[in-house]
Short mmCIF file of C-alpha atoms and ligand atoms in Angstrom, two decimals:
data_model
loop_
_atom_site.label_atom_id
_atom_site.label_comp_id
_atom_site.label_asym_id
_atom_site.label_seq_id
_atom_site.Cartn_x
_atom_site.Cartn_y
_atom_site.Cartn_z
CA MET N 1 0.60 4.64 -10.65
CA ASP N 2 -2.94 5.42 -11.91
CA GLN N 3 -5.77 2.91 -12.15
CA LEU N 4 -5.52 2.34 -15.92
CA ARG N 5 -1.83 1.55 -15.75
CA PHE N 6 -2.35 -0.60 -12.66
CA THR N 7 -5.01 -2.68 -14.42
CA SER N 8 -2.99 -3.15 -17.58
CA THR N 9 0.07 -4.30 -15.60
CA LEU N 10 -2.17 -6.65 -13.60
CA LEU N 11 -3.42 -8.23 -16.86
CA ASP N 12 0.17 -8.60 -18.11
CA PHE N 13 1.16 -10.24 -14.82
CA LEU N 14 -1.78 -12.68 -14.91
CA GLY N 15 -1.01 -13.65 -18.51
CA ALA N 16 2.70 -14.17 -17.75
CA SER N 17 2.09 -16.23 -14.60
CA PRO N 18 0.64 -19.63 -15.57
CA THR N 19 2.11 -21.29 -12.43
CA PRO N 20 3.14 -20.19 -8.89
CA PHE N 21 6.77 -20.47 -10.05
CA HIS N 22 6.19 -17.96 -12.82
CA ALA N 23 4.14 -15.68 -10.53
CA VAL N 24 6.95 -15.59 -7.95
CA ARG N 25 9.55 -14.97 -10.64
CA ASN N 26 7.52 -12.04 -12.03
CA LEU N 27 6.90 -10.56 -8.57
CA ARG N 28 10.58 -10.99 -7.76
CA ASN N 29 11.44 -8.93 -10.86
CA LEU N 30 8.92 -6.29 -9.80
CA LEU N 31 10.35 -6.08 -6.27
CA ASP N 32 13.87 -6.02 -7.64
CA ALA N 33 12.98 -3.09 -9.90
CA HIS N 34 11.68 -1.18 -6.87
CA GLY N 35 14.75 -1.48 -4.69
CA PHE N 36 13.95 -4.64 -2.70
CA ALA N 37 17.11 -6.69 -2.15
CA GLU N 38 16.91 -10.49 -2.30
CA ILE N 39 18.12 -12.39 0.75
CA ARG N 40 18.28 -16.18 1.00
CA GLU N 41 17.24 -18.52 3.76
CA GLN N 42 20.56 -20.41 3.59
CA ASP N 43 22.57 -17.24 4.32
CA ASP N 44 23.40 -15.63 7.64
CA TRP N 45 21.66 -12.23 7.60
CA GLY N 46 22.73 -11.14 11.05
CA LEU N 47 20.30 -8.44 12.14
CA LEU N 48 18.84 -6.83 9.04
CA PRO N 49 19.29 -3.04 8.85
CA PRO N 50 16.35 -0.81 7.88
CA GLY N 51 15.58 -1.40 4.21
CA ARG N 52 13.45 -3.41 1.79
CA PHE N 53 14.09 -7.12 1.34
CA PHE N 54 12.48 -10.25 -0.07
CA LEU N 55 13.13 -13.97 -0.05
CA ARG N 56 11.69 -17.04 -1.70
CA ARG N 57 11.05 -20.61 -0.65
CA ASN N 58 10.70 -23.41 -3.24
CA ASP N 59 10.54 -20.72 -5.99
CA SER N 60 6.77 -20.69 -5.38
CA SER N 61 6.35 -18.76 -2.11
CA LEU N 62 7.67 -15.32 -1.32
CA ILE N 63 8.03 -12.96 1.63
CA ALA N 64 8.75 -9.25 1.14
CA VAL N 65 9.57 -6.97 4.07
CA GLY N 66 9.99 -3.26 4.51
CA LEU N 67 11.91 -2.53 7.71
CA ALA N 68 11.76 1.07 8.85
CA ASP N 69 13.29 0.78 12.30
CA SER N 70 14.28 -1.70 14.96
CA LEU N 71 11.49 -0.72 17.35
CA LEU N 72 9.22 -3.53 16.20
CA ALA N 73 7.97 -4.27 19.71
CA GLU N 74 6.61 -0.73 19.92
CA THR N 75 5.49 -0.18 16.34
CA GLY N 76 4.34 -3.66 15.23
CA LEU N 77 4.25 -5.13 11.75
CA ARG N 78 1.67 -4.42 9.07
CA MET N 79 1.33 -7.88 7.53
CA ALA N 80 -0.67 -9.19 4.60
CA GLY N 81 -0.85 -12.54 2.83
CA ALA N 82 -2.28 -14.23 -0.24
CA HIS N 83 -1.70 -17.50 -2.11
CA THR N 84 0.17 -18.07 -5.34
CA ASP N 85 -1.52 -21.32 -6.43
CA SER N 86 -4.78 -21.93 -8.29
CA PRO N 87 -6.78 -25.08 -9.04
CA CYS N 88 -5.59 -26.74 -12.25
CA LEU N 89 -4.64 -30.02 -13.90
CA LYS N 90 -1.17 -31.27 -12.99
CA ILE N 91 0.75 -33.60 -15.28
CA LYS N 92 1.60 -36.97 -13.71
CA PRO N 93 5.26 -38.08 -13.30
CA ALA N 94 5.13 -40.60 -16.17
CA PRO N 95 2.14 -39.22 -18.07
CA ALA N 96 2.55 -40.32 -21.69
CA GLN N 97 0.20 -42.92 -23.16
CA ILE N 98 -0.68 -43.67 -26.78
CA ASN N 99 -4.31 -44.47 -27.47
CA HIS N 100 -5.71 -44.79 -31.01
CA SER N 101 -2.70 -43.02 -32.54
CA LEU N 102 -3.02 -40.11 -30.13
CA LEU N 103 -0.44 -39.23 -27.50
CA GLN N 104 -2.23 -38.33 -24.27
CA LEU N 105 -1.05 -37.15 -20.85
CA GLY N 106 -2.28 -38.46 -17.53
CA VAL N 107 -3.20 -35.61 -15.18
CA GLU N 108 -4.20 -35.16 -11.56
CA THR N 109 -6.59 -32.44 -10.45
CA TYR N 110 -4.89 -29.87 -8.23
CA GLY N 111 -7.24 -28.25 -5.72
CA GLY N 112 -11.00 -27.86 -6.02
CA ALA N 113 -11.14 -27.12 -9.74
CA LEU N 114 -14.43 -26.63 -11.59
CA LEU N 115 -13.79 -29.30 -14.21
CA ALA N 116 -16.38 -28.75 -16.95
CA PRO N 117 -14.72 -25.53 -18.22
CA TRP N 118 -11.49 -27.44 -18.99
CA PHE N 119 -13.02 -29.16 -22.01
CA ASP N 120 -12.42 -27.81 -25.54
CA ARG N 121 -9.87 -25.21 -24.45
CA ASP N 122 -6.59 -24.45 -26.17
CA LEU N 123 -4.27 -25.58 -23.41
CA SER N 124 -0.58 -25.05 -22.89
CA ILE N 125 1.97 -26.52 -20.47
CA ALA N 126 4.14 -24.69 -17.92
CA GLY N 127 6.06 -25.31 -14.72
CA ARG N 128 9.45 -26.24 -13.34
CA VAL N 129 11.85 -28.78 -14.85
CA LEU N 130 15.09 -30.11 -13.34
CA TRP N 131 17.55 -31.48 -15.88
CA GLN N 132 21.16 -32.47 -16.28
CA ASP N 133 23.36 -31.02 -18.99
CA GLN N 134 26.07 -32.81 -20.97
CA GLU N 135 28.67 -32.05 -18.29
CA GLY N 136 26.50 -33.52 -15.57
CA ALA N 137 25.54 -30.17 -14.01
CA VAL N 138 21.98 -29.99 -12.65
CA ARG N 139 19.85 -27.08 -13.88
CA THR N 140 16.45 -25.77 -12.87
CA THR N 141 14.37 -24.11 -15.58
CA LEU N 142 10.92 -22.57 -15.63
CA LEU N 143 9.35 -23.89 -18.77
CA ASP N 144 6.37 -22.42 -20.60
CA PHE N 145 5.26 -23.81 -23.95
CA LYS N 146 3.28 -20.55 -24.44
CA ARG N 147 1.28 -21.97 -27.37
CA PRO N 148 -1.68 -24.34 -27.59
CA VAL N 149 -0.30 -27.90 -27.37
CA ALA N 150 -3.07 -29.79 -25.57
CA VAL N 151 -6.83 -30.18 -25.59
CA ILE N 152 -9.47 -32.23 -23.75
CA PRO N 153 -12.20 -32.67 -26.37
CA SER N 154 -15.79 -33.10 -25.22
CA LEU N 155 -17.69 -36.14 -26.32
CA ALA N 156 -20.07 -35.11 -29.13
CA ILE N 157 -23.68 -34.74 -28.05
CA HIS N 158 -24.70 -37.36 -30.67
CA LEU N 159 -22.71 -39.92 -28.66
CA ASN N 160 -24.11 -38.82 -25.31
CA ARG N 161 -27.62 -37.40 -25.51
CA GLU N 162 -27.69 -36.83 -21.75
CA ALA N 163 -24.61 -34.55 -21.86
CA ASN N 164 -26.58 -31.49 -20.78
CA ASP N 165 -28.16 -33.22 -17.80
CA GLN N 166 -25.43 -32.81 -15.19
CA LYS N 167 -22.99 -35.52 -16.15
CA PRO N 168 -20.26 -36.04 -13.54
CA VAL N 169 -16.65 -35.76 -14.76
CA ASN N 170 -14.43 -38.75 -14.02
CA LYS N 171 -11.05 -37.29 -13.01
CA GLN N 172 -9.10 -40.36 -14.14
CA THR N 173 -10.70 -41.19 -17.48
CA ASP N 174 -12.51 -38.10 -18.83
CA LEU N 175 -9.79 -35.50 -18.38
CA VAL N 176 -6.92 -36.98 -20.39
CA PRO N 177 -5.63 -34.31 -22.79
CA ILE N 178 -4.43 -35.08 -26.32
CA ILE N 179 -1.10 -33.48 -27.17
CA MET N 180 -0.04 -35.17 -30.42
CA GLN N 181 -0.97 -37.53 -33.22
CA THR N 182 1.48 -40.43 -33.45
CA GLY N 183 2.83 -42.66 -36.21
CA PRO N 184 2.88 -46.48 -36.17
CA ASP N 185 6.34 -46.89 -34.58
CA GLN N 186 6.26 -43.87 -32.30
CA GLU N 187 6.84 -44.32 -28.56
CA ALA N 188 5.21 -42.45 -25.73
CA ASP N 189 8.15 -40.34 -24.61
CA PHE N 190 7.17 -37.21 -22.68
CA ALA N 191 10.76 -36.58 -21.53
CA ALA N 192 11.83 -36.27 -25.19
CA ILE N 193 9.10 -33.69 -25.79
CA LEU N 194 10.25 -31.74 -22.72
CA ALA N 195 13.90 -31.92 -23.79
CA ALA N 196 13.00 -30.60 -27.25
CA GLU N 197 11.00 -27.75 -25.71
CA LEU N 198 13.89 -26.89 -23.36
CA LEU N 199 16.20 -26.65 -26.34
CA ARG N 200 13.94 -24.09 -28.05
CA GLU N 201 14.83 -21.47 -25.42
CA HIS N 202 18.05 -22.89 -24.01
CA PRO N 203 20.64 -23.72 -26.69
CA GLU N 204 22.87 -25.16 -23.95
CA ALA N 205 20.27 -27.84 -23.28
CA ARG N 206 21.50 -30.16 -26.03
CA GLN N 207 21.03 -33.77 -24.93
CA ALA N 208 19.40 -32.62 -21.70
CA LYS N 209 18.48 -35.45 -19.39
CA ILE N 210 15.16 -34.65 -17.70
CA LEU N 211 15.40 -35.48 -14.00
CA ASP N 212 11.94 -34.42 -12.79
CA HIS N 213 9.16 -31.95 -13.43
CA GLU N 214 6.21 -30.12 -11.89
CA LEU N 215 4.08 -29.10 -14.85
CA VAL N 216 0.48 -28.05 -15.19
CA LEU N 217 -1.94 -27.33 -17.99
CA TYR N 218 -3.26 -23.81 -18.44
CA ASP N 219 -5.62 -21.95 -20.75
CA CYS N 220 -3.82 -20.09 -23.55
CA GLN N 221 -6.50 -17.41 -23.74
CA GLN N 222 -5.04 -14.24 -22.29
CA PRO N 223 -6.84 -12.30 -19.55
CA ALA N 224 -9.03 -9.48 -20.87
CA LEU N 225 -11.14 -6.51 -19.90
CA LEU N 226 -14.73 -7.46 -20.58
CA GLY N 227 -18.13 -5.75 -20.65
CA VAL N 228 -19.55 -2.88 -22.69
CA ASN N 229 -17.68 -0.45 -20.48
CA LYS N 230 -14.74 -2.76 -19.76
CA GLU N 231 -15.96 -3.04 -16.20
CA PHE N 232 -14.83 -6.64 -15.65
CA ILE N 233 -11.62 -8.63 -15.74
CA SER N 234 -11.87 -12.12 -17.18
CA GLY N 235 -8.99 -14.56 -16.89
CA GLY N 236 -7.41 -17.57 -15.26
CA ARG N 237 -6.00 -17.58 -11.72
CA LEU N 238 -7.73 -14.37 -10.55
CA ASP N 239 -8.03 -16.41 -7.33
CA ASN N 240 -5.56 -15.52 -6.06
CA LEU N 241 -2.91 -13.88 -8.24
CA LEU N 242 -5.10 -10.79 -8.31
CA SER N 243 -4.50 -10.39 -4.57
CA CYS N 244 -0.78 -11.29 -4.81
CA PHE N 245 -0.29 -8.48 -7.30
CA ALA N 246 -2.40 -5.97 -5.31
CA LEU N 247 -0.47 -6.74 -2.11
CA ILE N 248 2.93 -6.32 -3.71
CA ARG N 249 1.89 -3.11 -5.49
CA GLY N 250 0.42 -1.80 -2.24
CA LEU N 251 3.71 -2.54 -0.47
CA ILE N 252 5.84 -0.95 -3.19
CA GLU N 253 3.81 2.24 -3.08
CA ALA N 254 3.48 2.44 0.70
CA ASP N 255 5.13 4.97 2.97
CA SER N 256 8.47 3.32 3.73
CA ARG N 257 8.52 4.72 7.29
CA GLN N 258 6.49 1.77 8.62
CA ASN N 259 7.42 -1.86 9.20
CA CYS N 260 5.57 -4.05 6.70
CA LEU N 261 5.54 -7.63 5.49
CA VAL N 262 3.82 -9.51 2.65
CA VAL N 263 3.74 -13.30 2.55
CA LEU N 264 2.60 -15.18 -0.56
CA ASN N 265 2.19 -18.91 0.04
CA ASP N 266 1.88 -21.80 -2.38
CA HIS N 267 -0.37 -24.84 -1.78
CA GLU N 268 -3.36 -23.03 -0.21
CA GLU N 269 -5.73 -24.83 -2.59
CA VAL N 270 -4.60 -28.22 -1.28
CA GLY N 271 -4.60 -27.44 2.44
CA SER N 272 -1.38 -25.42 3.00
CA MET N 273 0.50 -28.37 4.55
CA SER N 274 3.89 -28.17 2.79
CA THR N 275 7.30 -26.56 3.25
CA CYS N 276 6.15 -23.47 1.39
CA GLY N 277 2.49 -23.57 2.43
CA ALA N 278 0.99 -21.45 5.20
CA GLN N 279 1.52 -24.34 7.64
CA GLY N 280 5.16 -24.73 6.57
CA ARG N 281 6.67 -22.29 9.06
CA PHE N 282 8.08 -20.06 6.30
CA LEU N 283 6.62 -16.94 7.87
CA GLN N 284 7.40 -18.05 11.43
CA SER N 285 11.02 -18.75 10.61
CA VAL N 286 11.47 -15.37 8.92
CA LEU N 287 9.87 -13.61 11.90
CA GLU N 288 12.13 -15.54 14.28
CA ARG N 289 15.16 -14.35 12.36
CA LEU N 290 13.91 -10.76 12.03
CA ILE N 291 13.15 -10.58 15.76
CA PRO N 292 15.24 -13.28 17.52
CA ASP N 293 14.21 -12.33 21.05
CA VAL N 294 11.02 -14.23 21.93
CA SER N 295 9.58 -11.59 24.20
CA THR N 296 10.22 -8.79 21.69
CA ARG N 297 8.67 -10.88 18.93
CA GLN N 298 5.55 -11.62 20.96
CA ARG N 299 5.15 -7.95 21.86
CA CYS N 300 5.55 -7.05 18.19
CA LEU N 301 2.91 -9.58 17.09
CA HIS N 302 0.56 -8.25 19.75
CA LYS N 303 0.80 -4.82 18.09
CA SER N 304 0.45 -6.21 14.56
CA LEU N 305 -2.38 -6.98 12.18
CA PHE N 306 -2.50 -9.57 9.39
CA ILE N 307 -4.71 -9.00 6.33
CA SER N 308 -5.48 -12.22 4.48
CA ALA N 309 -6.54 -11.34 0.93
CA ASP N 310 -8.35 -13.99 -1.07
CA ASN N 311 -11.22 -13.64 -3.51
CA ALA N 312 -14.81 -13.61 -2.23
CA HIS N 313 -17.99 -14.86 -3.93
CA ALA N 314 -19.85 -12.07 -5.71
CA VAL N 315 -23.60 -12.60 -6.00
CA HIS N 316 -24.38 -14.47 -9.25
CA PRO N 317 -27.42 -12.98 -10.99
CA ASN N 318 -28.57 -16.44 -12.13
CA PHE N 319 -28.17 -18.01 -8.70
CA PRO N 320 -28.89 -15.29 -6.10
CA ASP N 321 -30.38 -17.89 -3.75
CA ARG N 322 -26.87 -19.28 -3.14
CA HIS N 323 -26.19 -16.19 -1.02
CA ASP N 324 -27.44 -14.91 2.29
CA LYS N 325 -29.97 -12.17 1.49
CA GLY N 326 -28.30 -9.62 3.71
CA HIS N 327 -24.83 -10.20 2.34
CA LEU N 328 -24.65 -9.84 -1.42
CA PRO N 329 -21.20 -8.63 -2.49
CA ARG N 330 -21.19 -7.14 -5.96
CA MET N 331 -18.30 -6.72 -8.35
CA ASN N 332 -16.71 -3.24 -8.28
CA GLY N 333 -18.24 -2.65 -4.85
CA GLY N 334 -14.89 -2.81 -3.04
CA PRO N 335 -13.25 -5.52 -0.95
CA ALA N 336 -15.64 -7.89 0.84
CA ILE N 337 -14.84 -8.49 4.52
CA LYS N 338 -15.40 -12.20 5.13
CA TYR N 339 -16.98 -13.46 8.33
CA ASN N 340 -17.59 -16.99 9.61
CA ALA N 341 -18.73 -17.97 13.10
CA GLY N 342 -16.82 -21.26 12.73
CA GLN N 343 -13.56 -19.35 12.20
CA ARG N 344 -13.14 -20.53 8.61
CA TYR N 345 -12.40 -16.82 8.14
CA ALA N 346 -10.32 -15.07 10.79
CA THR N 347 -12.18 -11.73 10.86
CA SER N 348 -13.15 -10.46 14.31
CA SER N 349 -14.97 -7.28 15.32
CA ARG N 350 -11.54 -5.80 16.09
CA SER N 351 -9.94 -6.51 12.72
CA GLY N 352 -13.22 -5.72 10.92
CA ALA N 353 -13.46 -2.33 12.62
CA PHE N 354 -9.81 -1.63 11.80
CA PHE N 355 -10.27 -2.32 8.11
CA ARG N 356 -13.58 -0.43 7.82
CA LEU N 357 -12.03 2.66 9.38
CA LEU N 358 -8.93 2.39 7.23
CA ALA N 359 -10.96 1.98 4.01
CA GLU N 360 -13.36 4.78 4.88
CA ARG N 361 -10.50 7.23 5.31
CA ALA N 362 -8.97 6.11 1.99
CA GLY N 363 -12.33 6.54 0.22
CA ILE N 364 -12.64 2.82 -0.56
CA PRO N 365 -16.04 1.12 -0.25
CA VAL N 366 -16.26 -2.18 1.63
CA GLN N 367 -18.86 -4.97 1.66
CA GLU N 368 -19.54 -7.99 3.83
CA PHE N 369 -19.64 -11.65 2.95
CA VAL N 370 -20.98 -14.46 5.07
CA MET N 371 -21.91 -17.90 3.73
CA ARG N 372 -25.53 -19.11 3.81
CA SER N 373 -25.93 -20.97 7.11
CA ASP N 374 -26.92 -24.17 5.25
CA LEU N 375 -23.85 -24.22 2.98
CA ALA N 376 -20.31 -25.23 3.97
CA CYS N 377 -17.89 -22.32 4.13
CA GLY N 378 -14.53 -22.27 2.32
CA SER N 379 -11.41 -21.06 4.06
CA THR N 380 -8.17 -19.16 3.47
CA LEU N 381 -4.68 -18.91 4.89
CA GLY N 382 -6.06 -16.26 7.30
CA PRO N 383 -7.18 -18.65 10.08
CA ILE N 384 -4.00 -20.76 9.68
CA THR N 385 -1.73 -17.74 10.06
CA ALA N 386 -3.85 -16.33 12.89
CA ALA N 387 -3.58 -19.62 14.78
CA GLU N 388 0.14 -20.15 14.09
CA LEU N 389 1.21 -16.62 15.03
CA GLY N 390 -1.50 -15.52 17.42
CA VAL N 391 -1.84 -12.32 15.41
CA THR N 392 -5.12 -10.45 14.96
CA THR N 393 -6.28 -11.22 11.43
CA ILE N 394 -8.91 -10.15 8.92
CA ASP N 395 -10.09 -11.95 5.79
CA ILE N 396 -10.97 -9.77 2.82
CA GLY N 397 -11.16 -10.28 -0.92
CA ALA N 398 -12.27 -9.05 -4.32
CA PRO N 399 -15.79 -10.28 -5.20
CA THR N 400 -15.49 -12.87 -7.98
CA LEU N 401 -17.75 -15.04 -10.13
CA ALA N 402 -16.90 -18.52 -11.44
CA MET N 403 -14.32 -19.03 -8.71
CA HIS N 404 -12.04 -22.03 -9.44
CA SER N 405 -13.10 -22.13 -13.07
CA ILE N 406 -10.38 -22.12 -15.73
CA ARG N 407 -11.53 -18.54 -16.41
CA GLU N 408 -12.87 -16.38 -13.58
CA LEU N 409 -14.58 -13.00 -13.55
CA ALA N 410 -13.97 -10.03 -11.26
CA GLY N 411 -14.70 -6.29 -11.27
CA ALA N 412 -12.03 -4.22 -13.02
CA THR N 413 -11.94 -1.66 -10.19
CA ASP N 414 -11.72 -4.09 -7.25
CA PRO N 415 -8.02 -5.01 -7.65
CA TRP N 416 -7.28 -1.28 -7.59
CA TYR N 417 -9.40 -0.81 -4.45
CA LEU N 418 -7.55 -3.73 -2.87
CA ALA N 419 -4.09 -2.36 -3.71
CA ARG N 420 -5.02 1.11 -2.43
CA SER N 421 -6.44 -0.24 0.82
CA LEU N 422 -3.25 -2.25 1.35
CA GLN N 423 -1.12 0.78 0.54
CA ALA N 424 -3.06 2.72 3.19
CA PHE N 425 -2.61 -0.16 5.66
CA PHE N 426 1.14 -0.44 5.06
CA SER N 427 1.44 3.34 5.52
CA THR N 428 -0.40 3.48 8.85
CA ALA N 429 1.75 5.01 11.58
CA ALA N 430 1.95 3.29 14.97
CA ASP N 431 0.28 6.23 16.72
CA ASP N 432 -2.64 6.31 14.28
CA PRO N 433 -5.94 6.06 16.24
CA VAL N 434 -7.03 3.16 13.98
CA TRP N 435 -4.75 0.89 16.06
CA GLN N 436 -7.05 1.53 19.03
CA CYS N 437 -9.32 -1.10 17.41
CA LEU N 438 -6.77 -3.72 18.53
CA ALA N 439 -5.96 -2.26 21.94
ZN1 LIG H 1 -8.16 -18.45 -3.04
#
């Protein structure tokens, strides 16, 4: 696949993946189309034969594996991970409220969202709904309204003259979207709205009884190439669906003679502590089933490397002083290797050397990121996975601006660099000298 085609399929994927559920469904379809067979946690796999497999947990996390041989203790696993979730506004369980003839929805903030950009956007609603049909059967449906149905209007500047002087956003009272104008006798019934929306795409959902939902708001504006020379990608959820897509494409296009694994976890933005988060033992349990013998598994992990891919902060031309002077990642400059003395990133000199050598041979530029010493450093699922598995890990990511905004900005070439570096990693033979970095 060439770069142009890669980028256009990435944009399609981003636009079609408003929630982790949708992202996992789309990646599942992609893996399925490339010969990966789905296996399920509830089934007995026995010992898996060589081949390409994937499995899901909670419909929002996914592991894909390429097994080349059963000599894992000698050849190790090439592993990489990213997260499927992004900061957003999540609709509360009983959200509907009528105020001044307007139906509004109560929302919670999910993750460390930049809130100001959520105002005055054409918002839609998507997520997972569980419902009961007329016969009493329980169904699970991924719902996506796909059209603008909600908005959080700003307060006019005439009513707040200080609006431009750093006004804090109250998460409970300022961020309540309007979804409908109501008549005098109308009730606040969100379940009825959901049932009607279900029926639009599912004729069998007549008289559906909504049991529960996990729905979020998202920006209807589609991702786009931006800049005079189309050198940027602008869109929602670049952190971290960009990496999810690059990892899966890298795996699909890798040399299938090596043992590889990709894990995509939900709930990274809220601390990873959930059944499908990086602390939820999803990866550990799959590894335990792939390699049941403890000693063999430990020997395998000792020969393995884990690449944690999550976006990095590109230097912002209006705020260059937010960066360390010696570490100024730029967009389209290749993946940034992320370092932190406090182990908020898992990179060591070993994993750093490994990745630099790998990228150099593949003709991919790399950069370094380290936080200013007087600013708190973010983190990723890299250190969590490194600590849980005891596997040598590196943190890398595509340099990004406006991280955690409703619309983020990245270089158009960086996702391609990321996918190619992962493809090279997944194709690395066990006797390749690059593994000497871990010896
Ligand atoms: Zn992230």
